[in-house]
Tab-separated table of C-alpha atoms in Angstrom:
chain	number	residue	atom	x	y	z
A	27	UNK	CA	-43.791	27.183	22.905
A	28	UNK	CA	-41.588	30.693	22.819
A	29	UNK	CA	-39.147	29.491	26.368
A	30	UNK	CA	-39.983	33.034	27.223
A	31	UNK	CA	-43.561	32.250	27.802
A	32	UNK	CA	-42.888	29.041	29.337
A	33	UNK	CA	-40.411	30.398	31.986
A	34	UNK	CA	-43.070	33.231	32.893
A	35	UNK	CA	-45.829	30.500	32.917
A	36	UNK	CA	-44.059	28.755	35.323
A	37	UNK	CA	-43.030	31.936	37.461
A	38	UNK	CA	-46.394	33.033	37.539
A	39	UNK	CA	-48.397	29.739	38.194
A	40	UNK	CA	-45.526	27.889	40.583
A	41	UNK	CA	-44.215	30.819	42.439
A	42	UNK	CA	-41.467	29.731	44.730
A	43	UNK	CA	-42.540	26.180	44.290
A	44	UNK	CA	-41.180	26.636	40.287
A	45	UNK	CA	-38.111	24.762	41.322
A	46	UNK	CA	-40.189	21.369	42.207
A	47	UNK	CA	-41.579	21.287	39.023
A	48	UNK	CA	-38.948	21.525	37.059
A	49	UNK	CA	-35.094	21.464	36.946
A	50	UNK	CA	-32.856	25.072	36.097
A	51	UNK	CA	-31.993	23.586	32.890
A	52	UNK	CA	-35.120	22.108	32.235
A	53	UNK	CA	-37.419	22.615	29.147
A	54	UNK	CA	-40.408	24.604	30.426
A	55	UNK	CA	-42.646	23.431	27.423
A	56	UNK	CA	-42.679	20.279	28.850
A	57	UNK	CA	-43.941	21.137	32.112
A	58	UNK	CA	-46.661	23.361	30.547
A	59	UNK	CA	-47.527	20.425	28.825
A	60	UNK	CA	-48.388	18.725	32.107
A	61	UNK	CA	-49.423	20.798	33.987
A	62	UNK	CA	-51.806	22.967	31.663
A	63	UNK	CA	-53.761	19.960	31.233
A	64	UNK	CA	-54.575	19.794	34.492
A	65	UNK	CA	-56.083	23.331	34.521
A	66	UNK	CA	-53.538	24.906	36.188
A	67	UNK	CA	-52.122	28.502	35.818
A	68	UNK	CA	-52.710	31.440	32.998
A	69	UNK	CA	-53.082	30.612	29.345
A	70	UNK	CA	-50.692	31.395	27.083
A	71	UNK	CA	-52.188	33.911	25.463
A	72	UNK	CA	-52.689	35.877	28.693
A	73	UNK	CA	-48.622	34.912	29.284
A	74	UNK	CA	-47.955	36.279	26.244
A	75	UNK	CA	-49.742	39.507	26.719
A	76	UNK	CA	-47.666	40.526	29.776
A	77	UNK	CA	-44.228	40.141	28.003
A	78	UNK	CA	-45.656	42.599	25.479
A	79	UNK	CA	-46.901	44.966	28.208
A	80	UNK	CA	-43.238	44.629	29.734
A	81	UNK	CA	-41.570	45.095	25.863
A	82	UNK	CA	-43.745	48.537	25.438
A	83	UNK	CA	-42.953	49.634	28.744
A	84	UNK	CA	-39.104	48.902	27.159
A	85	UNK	CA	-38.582	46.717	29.911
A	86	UNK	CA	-36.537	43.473	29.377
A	87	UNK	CA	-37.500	40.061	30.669
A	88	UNK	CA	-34.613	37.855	31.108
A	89	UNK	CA	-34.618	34.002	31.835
A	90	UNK	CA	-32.870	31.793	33.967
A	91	UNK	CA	-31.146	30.011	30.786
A	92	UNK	CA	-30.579	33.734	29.135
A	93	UNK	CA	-26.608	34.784	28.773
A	94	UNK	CA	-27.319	38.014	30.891
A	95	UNK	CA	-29.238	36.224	33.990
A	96	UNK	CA	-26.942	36.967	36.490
A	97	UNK	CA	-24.759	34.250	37.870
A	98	UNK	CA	-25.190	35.080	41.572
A	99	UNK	CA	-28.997	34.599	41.278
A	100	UNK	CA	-28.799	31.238	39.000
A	101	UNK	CA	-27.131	29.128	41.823
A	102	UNK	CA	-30.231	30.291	44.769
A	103	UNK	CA	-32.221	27.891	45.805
A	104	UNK	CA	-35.265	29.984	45.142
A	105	UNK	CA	-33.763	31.710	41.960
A	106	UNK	CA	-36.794	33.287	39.921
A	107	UNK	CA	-36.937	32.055	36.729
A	108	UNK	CA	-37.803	35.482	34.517
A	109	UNK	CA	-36.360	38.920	35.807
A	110	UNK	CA	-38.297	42.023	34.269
A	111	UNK	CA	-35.281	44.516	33.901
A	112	UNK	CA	-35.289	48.943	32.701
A	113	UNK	CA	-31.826	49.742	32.077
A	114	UNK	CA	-28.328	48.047	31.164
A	115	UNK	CA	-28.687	44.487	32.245
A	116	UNK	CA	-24.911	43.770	31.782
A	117	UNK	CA	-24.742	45.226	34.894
A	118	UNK	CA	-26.049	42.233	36.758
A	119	UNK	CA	-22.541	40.501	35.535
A	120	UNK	CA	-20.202	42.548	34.720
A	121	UNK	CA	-19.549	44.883	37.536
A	122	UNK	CA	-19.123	43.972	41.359
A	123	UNK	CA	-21.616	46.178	43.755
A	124	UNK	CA	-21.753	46.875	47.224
A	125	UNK	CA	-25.567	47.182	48.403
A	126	UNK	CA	-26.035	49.788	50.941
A	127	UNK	CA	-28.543	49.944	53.607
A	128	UNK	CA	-29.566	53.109	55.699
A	129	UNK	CA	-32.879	54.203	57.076
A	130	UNK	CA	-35.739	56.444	56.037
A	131	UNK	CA	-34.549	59.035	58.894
A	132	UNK	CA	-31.038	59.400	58.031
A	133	UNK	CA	-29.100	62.094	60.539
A	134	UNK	CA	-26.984	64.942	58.949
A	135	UNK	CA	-23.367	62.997	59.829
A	136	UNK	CA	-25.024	59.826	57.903
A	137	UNK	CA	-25.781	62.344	54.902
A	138	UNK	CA	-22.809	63.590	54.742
A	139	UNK	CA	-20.846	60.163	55.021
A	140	UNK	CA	-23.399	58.581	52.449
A	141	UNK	CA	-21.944	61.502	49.778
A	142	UNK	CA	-18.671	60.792	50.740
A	143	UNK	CA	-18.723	56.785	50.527
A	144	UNK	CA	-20.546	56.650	47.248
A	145	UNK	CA	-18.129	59.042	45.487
A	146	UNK	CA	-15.204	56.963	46.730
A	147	UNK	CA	-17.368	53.318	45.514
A	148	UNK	CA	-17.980	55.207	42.279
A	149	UNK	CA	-14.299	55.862	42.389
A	150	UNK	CA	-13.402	52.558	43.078
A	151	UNK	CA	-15.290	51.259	40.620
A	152	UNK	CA	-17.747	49.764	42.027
A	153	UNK	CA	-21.792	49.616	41.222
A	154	UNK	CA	-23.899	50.676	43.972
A	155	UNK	CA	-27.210	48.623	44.965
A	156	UNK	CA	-29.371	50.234	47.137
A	157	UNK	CA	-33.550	50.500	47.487
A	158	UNK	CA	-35.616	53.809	46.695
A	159	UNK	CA	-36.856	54.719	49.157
A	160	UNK	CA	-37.323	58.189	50.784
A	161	UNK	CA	-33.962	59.108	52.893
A	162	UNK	CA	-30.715	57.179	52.938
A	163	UNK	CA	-31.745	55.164	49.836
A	164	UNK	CA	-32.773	58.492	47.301
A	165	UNK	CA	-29.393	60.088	48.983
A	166	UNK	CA	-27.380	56.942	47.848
A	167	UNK	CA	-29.192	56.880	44.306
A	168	UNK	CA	-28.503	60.646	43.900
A	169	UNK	CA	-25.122	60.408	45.277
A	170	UNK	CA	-24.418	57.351	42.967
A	171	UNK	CA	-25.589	59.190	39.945
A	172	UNK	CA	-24.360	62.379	40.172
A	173	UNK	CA	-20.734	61.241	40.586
A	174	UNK	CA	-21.348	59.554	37.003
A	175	UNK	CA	-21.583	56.095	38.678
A	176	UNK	CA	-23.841	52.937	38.426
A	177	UNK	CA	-26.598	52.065	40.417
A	178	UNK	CA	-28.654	48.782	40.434
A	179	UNK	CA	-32.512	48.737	42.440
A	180	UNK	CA	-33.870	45.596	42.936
A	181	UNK	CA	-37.729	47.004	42.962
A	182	UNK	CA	-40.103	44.958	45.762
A	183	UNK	CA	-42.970	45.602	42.871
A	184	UNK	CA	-43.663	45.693	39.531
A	185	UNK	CA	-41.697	48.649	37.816
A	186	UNK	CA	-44.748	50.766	36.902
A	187	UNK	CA	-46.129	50.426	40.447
A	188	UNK	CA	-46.324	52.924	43.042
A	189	UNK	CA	-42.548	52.061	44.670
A	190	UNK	CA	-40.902	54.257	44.585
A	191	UNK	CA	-42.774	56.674	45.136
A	192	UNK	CA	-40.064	59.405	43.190
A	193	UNK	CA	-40.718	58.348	40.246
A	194	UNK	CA	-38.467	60.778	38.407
A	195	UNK	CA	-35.271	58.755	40.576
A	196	UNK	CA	-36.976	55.578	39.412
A	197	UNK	CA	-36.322	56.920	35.983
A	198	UNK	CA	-32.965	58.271	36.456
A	199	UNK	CA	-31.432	54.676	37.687
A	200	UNK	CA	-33.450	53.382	34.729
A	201	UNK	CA	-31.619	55.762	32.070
A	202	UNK	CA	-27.705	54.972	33.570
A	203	UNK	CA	-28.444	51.785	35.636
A	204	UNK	CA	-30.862	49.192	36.441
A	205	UNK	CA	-34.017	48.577	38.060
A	206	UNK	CA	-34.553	44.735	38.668
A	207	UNK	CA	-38.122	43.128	39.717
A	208	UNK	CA	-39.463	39.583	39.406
A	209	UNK	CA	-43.276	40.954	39.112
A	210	UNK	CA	-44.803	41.409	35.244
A	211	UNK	CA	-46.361	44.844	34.475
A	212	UNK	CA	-48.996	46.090	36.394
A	213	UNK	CA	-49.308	43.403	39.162
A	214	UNK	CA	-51.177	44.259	41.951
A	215	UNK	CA	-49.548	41.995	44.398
A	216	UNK	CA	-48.335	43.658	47.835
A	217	UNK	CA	-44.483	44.761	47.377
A	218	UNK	CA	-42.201	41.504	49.229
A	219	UNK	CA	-39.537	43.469	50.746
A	220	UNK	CA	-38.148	40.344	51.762
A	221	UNK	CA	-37.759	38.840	48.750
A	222	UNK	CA	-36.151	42.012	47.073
A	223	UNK	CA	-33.777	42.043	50.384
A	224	UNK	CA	-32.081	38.492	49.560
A	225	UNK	CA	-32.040	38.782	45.684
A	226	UNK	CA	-30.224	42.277	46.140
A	227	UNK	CA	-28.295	41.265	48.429
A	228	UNK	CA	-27.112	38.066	46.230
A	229	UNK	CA	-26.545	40.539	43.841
A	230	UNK	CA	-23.676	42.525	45.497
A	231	UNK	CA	-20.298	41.516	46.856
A	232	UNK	CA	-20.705	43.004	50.628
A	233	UNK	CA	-23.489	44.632	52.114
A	234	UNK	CA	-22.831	48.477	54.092
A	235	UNK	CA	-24.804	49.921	56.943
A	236	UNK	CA	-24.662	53.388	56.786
A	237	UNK	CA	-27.536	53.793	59.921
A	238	UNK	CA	-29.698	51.901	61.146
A	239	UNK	CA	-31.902	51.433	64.566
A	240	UNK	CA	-32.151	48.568	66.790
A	241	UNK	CA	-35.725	47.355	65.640
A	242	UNK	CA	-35.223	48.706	61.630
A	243	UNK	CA	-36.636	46.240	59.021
A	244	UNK	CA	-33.268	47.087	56.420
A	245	UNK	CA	-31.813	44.713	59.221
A	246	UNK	CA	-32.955	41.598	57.393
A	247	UNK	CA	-30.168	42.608	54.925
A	248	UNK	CA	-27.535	40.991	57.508
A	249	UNK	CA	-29.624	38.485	57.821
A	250	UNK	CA	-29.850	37.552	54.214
A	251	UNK	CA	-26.268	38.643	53.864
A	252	UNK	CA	-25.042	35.231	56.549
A	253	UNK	CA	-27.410	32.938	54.934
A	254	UNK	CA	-25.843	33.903	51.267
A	255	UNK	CA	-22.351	34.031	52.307
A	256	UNK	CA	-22.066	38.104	52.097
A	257	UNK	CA	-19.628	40.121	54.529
A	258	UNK	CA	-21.574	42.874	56.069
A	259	UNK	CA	-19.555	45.726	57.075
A	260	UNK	CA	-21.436	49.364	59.358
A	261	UNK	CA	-20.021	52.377	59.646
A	262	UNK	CA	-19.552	53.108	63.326
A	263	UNK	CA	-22.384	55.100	65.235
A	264	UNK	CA	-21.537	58.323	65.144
A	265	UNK	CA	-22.999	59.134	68.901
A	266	UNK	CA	-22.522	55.772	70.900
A	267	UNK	CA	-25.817	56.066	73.503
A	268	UNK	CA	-27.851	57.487	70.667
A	269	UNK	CA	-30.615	55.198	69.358
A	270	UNK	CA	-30.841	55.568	66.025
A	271	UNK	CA	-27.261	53.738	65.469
A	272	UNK	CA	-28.231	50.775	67.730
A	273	UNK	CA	-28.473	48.593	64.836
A	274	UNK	CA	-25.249	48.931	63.681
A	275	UNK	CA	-23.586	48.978	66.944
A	276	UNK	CA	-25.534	45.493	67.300
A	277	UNK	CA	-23.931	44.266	64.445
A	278	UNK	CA	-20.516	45.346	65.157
A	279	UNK	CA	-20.895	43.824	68.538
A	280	UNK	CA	-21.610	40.561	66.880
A	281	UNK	CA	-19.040	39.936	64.937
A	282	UNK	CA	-19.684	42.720	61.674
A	283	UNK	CA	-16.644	44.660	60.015
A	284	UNK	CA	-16.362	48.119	60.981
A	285	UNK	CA	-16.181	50.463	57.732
A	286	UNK	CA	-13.835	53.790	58.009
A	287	UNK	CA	-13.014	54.177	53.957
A	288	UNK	CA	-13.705	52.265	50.930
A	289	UNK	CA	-10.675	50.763	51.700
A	290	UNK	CA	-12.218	48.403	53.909
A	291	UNK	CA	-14.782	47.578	51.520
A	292	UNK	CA	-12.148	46.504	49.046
A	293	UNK	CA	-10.408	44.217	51.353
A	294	UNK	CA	-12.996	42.742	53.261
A	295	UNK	CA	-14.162	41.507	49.482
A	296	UNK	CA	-10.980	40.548	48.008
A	297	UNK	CA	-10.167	38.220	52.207
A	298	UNK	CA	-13.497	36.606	50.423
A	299	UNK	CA	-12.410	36.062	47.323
A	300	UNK	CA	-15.148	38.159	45.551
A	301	UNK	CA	-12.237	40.894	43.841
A	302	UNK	CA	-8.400	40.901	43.592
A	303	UNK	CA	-8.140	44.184	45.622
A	304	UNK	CA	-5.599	46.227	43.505
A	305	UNK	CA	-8.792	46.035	40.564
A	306	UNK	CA	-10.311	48.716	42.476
A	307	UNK	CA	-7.495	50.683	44.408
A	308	UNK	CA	-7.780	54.587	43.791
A	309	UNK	CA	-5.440	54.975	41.288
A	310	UNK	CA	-6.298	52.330	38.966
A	311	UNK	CA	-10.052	53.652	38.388
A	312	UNK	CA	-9.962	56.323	36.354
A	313	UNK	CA	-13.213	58.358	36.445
A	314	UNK	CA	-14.591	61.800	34.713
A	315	UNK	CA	-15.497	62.757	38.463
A	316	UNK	CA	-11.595	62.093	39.318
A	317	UNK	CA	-10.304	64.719	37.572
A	318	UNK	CA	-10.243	67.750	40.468
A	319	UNK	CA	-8.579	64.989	41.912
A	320	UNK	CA	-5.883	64.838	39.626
A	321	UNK	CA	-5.728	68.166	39.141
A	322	UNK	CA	-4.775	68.512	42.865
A	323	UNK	CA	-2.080	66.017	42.865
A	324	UNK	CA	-0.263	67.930	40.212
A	325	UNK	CA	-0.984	71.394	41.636
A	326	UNK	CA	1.010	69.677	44.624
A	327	UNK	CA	3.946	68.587	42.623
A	328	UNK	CA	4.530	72.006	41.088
A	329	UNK	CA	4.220	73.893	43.787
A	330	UNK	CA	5.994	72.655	47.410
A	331	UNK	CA	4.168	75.873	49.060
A	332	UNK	CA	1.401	75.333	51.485
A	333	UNK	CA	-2.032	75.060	49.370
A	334	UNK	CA	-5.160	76.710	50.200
A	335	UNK	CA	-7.765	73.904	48.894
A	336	UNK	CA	-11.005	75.313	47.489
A	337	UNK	CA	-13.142	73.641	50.243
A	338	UNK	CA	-15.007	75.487	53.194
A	339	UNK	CA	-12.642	76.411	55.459
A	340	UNK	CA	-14.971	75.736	58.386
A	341	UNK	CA	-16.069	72.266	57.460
A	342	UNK	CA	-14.557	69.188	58.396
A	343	UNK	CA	-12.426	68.648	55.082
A	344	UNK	CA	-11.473	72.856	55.735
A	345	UNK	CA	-10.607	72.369	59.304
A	346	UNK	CA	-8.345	68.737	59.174
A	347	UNK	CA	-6.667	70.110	56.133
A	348	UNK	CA	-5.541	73.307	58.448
A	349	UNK	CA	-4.183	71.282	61.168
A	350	UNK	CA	-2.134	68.737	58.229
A	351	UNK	CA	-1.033	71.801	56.628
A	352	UNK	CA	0.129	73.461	59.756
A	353	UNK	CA	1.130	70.499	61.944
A	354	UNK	CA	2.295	68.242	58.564
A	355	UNK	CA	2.098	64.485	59.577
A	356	UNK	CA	-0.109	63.725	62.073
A	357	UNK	CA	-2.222	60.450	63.477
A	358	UNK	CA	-6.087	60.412	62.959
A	359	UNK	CA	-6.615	60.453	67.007
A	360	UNK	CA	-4.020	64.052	66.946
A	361	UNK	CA	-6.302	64.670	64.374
A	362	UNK	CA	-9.694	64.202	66.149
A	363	UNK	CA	-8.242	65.758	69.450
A	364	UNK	CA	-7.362	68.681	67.419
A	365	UNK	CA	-10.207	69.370	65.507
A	366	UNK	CA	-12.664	68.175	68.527
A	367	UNK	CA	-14.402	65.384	66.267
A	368	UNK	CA	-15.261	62.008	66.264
A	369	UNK	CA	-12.950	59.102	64.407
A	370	UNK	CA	-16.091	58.374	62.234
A	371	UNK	CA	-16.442	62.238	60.777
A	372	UNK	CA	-12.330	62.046	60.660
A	373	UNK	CA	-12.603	59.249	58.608
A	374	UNK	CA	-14.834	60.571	56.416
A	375	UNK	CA	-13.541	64.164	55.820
A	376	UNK	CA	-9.633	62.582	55.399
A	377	UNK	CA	-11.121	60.470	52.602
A	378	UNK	CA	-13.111	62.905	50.866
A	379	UNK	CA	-9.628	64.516	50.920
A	380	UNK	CA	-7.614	62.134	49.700
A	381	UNK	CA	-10.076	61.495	46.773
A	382	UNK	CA	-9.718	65.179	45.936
A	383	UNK	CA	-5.743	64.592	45.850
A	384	UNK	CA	-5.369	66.949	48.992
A	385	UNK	CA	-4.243	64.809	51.309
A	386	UNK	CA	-2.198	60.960	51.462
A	387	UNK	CA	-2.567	58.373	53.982
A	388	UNK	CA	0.623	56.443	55.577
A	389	UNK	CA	1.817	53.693	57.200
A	390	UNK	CA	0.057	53.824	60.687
A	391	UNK	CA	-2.769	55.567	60.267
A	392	UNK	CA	-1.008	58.650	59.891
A	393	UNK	CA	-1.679	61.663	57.153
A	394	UNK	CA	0.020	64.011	55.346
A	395	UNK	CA	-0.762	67.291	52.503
A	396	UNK	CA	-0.178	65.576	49.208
């Protein structure tokens, strides 16, 4: 028997009891052996005929004893045994992602900081894992994407199912990133959201809350997150008494890492042993989407006169860039009390800046024009 349709056998007629049966490098032609006799599960005919749905669909279905099964997933207790995968599966191994959670609702500050954080991931080189859905999710795909960076979906259905419902996203992850599911082609089975939670999450390095209310389901991230050994890091509510940021300002009150840059991100993972942190400082990434970047760091070195950045002079980047260009070095709390802003929306607008080469950080949380 092909091991192909002997892991999917087992997949499909064990379910999460496929580990009792049989051990991770066990032959799965032996247990279909057994067990068929008895009557139990799909014949392999019908096996067959949903790896060939899956293989016109150009979908890839990768076993547990396959070189590109991801390592992360192998060592779960409840590992599945076949993964049906659109994209480039390397992924899965070869690149270290942060998985992102938000909510459906996001507020304007958390669109903003989601366009700002996944630039700086993408710049950090980093992959991005995040879900599809409608709100923070399609704003971290898109954000992901357009910066020329990679994104990995861990699907709670089969791929040609109805999730997500933007298909045409679906699609776009699929061209420059990967969409993972354990379900074959065309199964009807309700989407476990759950399930797609902990293998995502045992996919990434560190898992990010971008918003999130007290009672939101993308909660059972963190949750997944401390029984897999993930840090789990929140950006800090943006308005302390309002609601939807409860969730996160539960988690940082329990213990959770409070994210300002991708900085933090970096060195929360390398304190766990997950990345040596200079692998993805700023300057050793290089990027297509770094090169107005670049371009301002040597616009600075030719020219000691005060710059005039091409950035909205009335936005948050516009208006700290005024006061550092005025003032010269200042702290990030001069910095909020001048500009009348919150440390979160300082945070983000000085490292949007200092990805577009216009501004450097110093010792002491202190800032200066590049």
């Amino acid at each position: 028997m092909d091991k192909t349709v002997g892991w999917l056998w087992l997949q499909q007629t064990f379910g999460g009891e496929i580990w009792e049966h049989i051990g991770k490098d066990g032959d799965p032609a032996e247990v279909f052996d057994r067990e068929h006799d008895n009557g139990k599960g799909l014949s392999p005919d019908e096996v067959r005929a949903m790896i060939c749905r899956a293989e016109e669909m150009g979908q890839r279905v990768v076993c547990i004893d396959d070189e590109d099964y991801p390592e992360s997933l192998r060592t779960l207790d409840d590992a599945p045994a076949v993964l049906f995968c659109m994209g480039n599966v390397s992924l899965m191994n070869s690149m270290t992602a942060v998985h992102m959670v938000g909510t459906r609702q996001p507020t304007r500050y958390t669109a903003s900081l989601i366009s700002v954080l996944c630039r700086e991931l993408v710049l950090r080189g980093f992959a991005v894992s995040c879900g599809l859905a409608e709100g923070a999710d399609a704003l971290t795909a898109e954000a992901v994407l357009d910066n020329g960076g990679k994104l990995i979906s861990v699907v709670p259905a089969a791929l040609n199912g109805s999730y997500p419902k933007d298909r045409s996203l679906a699609e776009r992850v699929a061209k420059s990133g990967l969409l993972v599911s354990v379900r074959p082609p065309d199964s009807k089975a309700r989407p476990d959201f759950r399930r797609r939670n902990r293998l995502a999450v045992a996919l990434s390095g560190a898992v990010l809350f971008t918003q999130a209310a007290a009672d939101s389901k993308g909660l059972d991230n963190a949750k997944q997150a401390e029984k897999l050994g993930r840090p789990v890091l929140a950006v800090p509510p943006h308005l302390l008494y309002a609601k939807e940021y409860f969730g996160q300002r539960d988690l940082l009150r329990n213990g959770c890492i409070p994210l300002f840059d991708g900085g933090d991100a970096v060195r929360v993972m390398a304190d766990n042993g997950v990345i040596a942190e200079s692998s993805h400082a700023l300057g050793n990434v290089k990027s297509h989407s770094a090169a107005d970047g670049a371009a301002g760091k040597s616009a600075a070195k030719r020219s000691p006169a005060k710059k005039t950045p091409a950035i909205d002079a009335d936005s948050s980047e516009g208006r700290i860039f005024a006061e550092l260009n005025e003032h010269g070095e200042l702290h990030v709390d001069e910095l909020a009390a001048k500009c009348g802003m919150g440390m979160a929306e300082v945070m983000a607008a000085l490292t949007s800046l200092e990805i577009d080469g216009m501004v450097k950080s110093l010792p002491g949380r202190r800032y200066v024009v590049s």
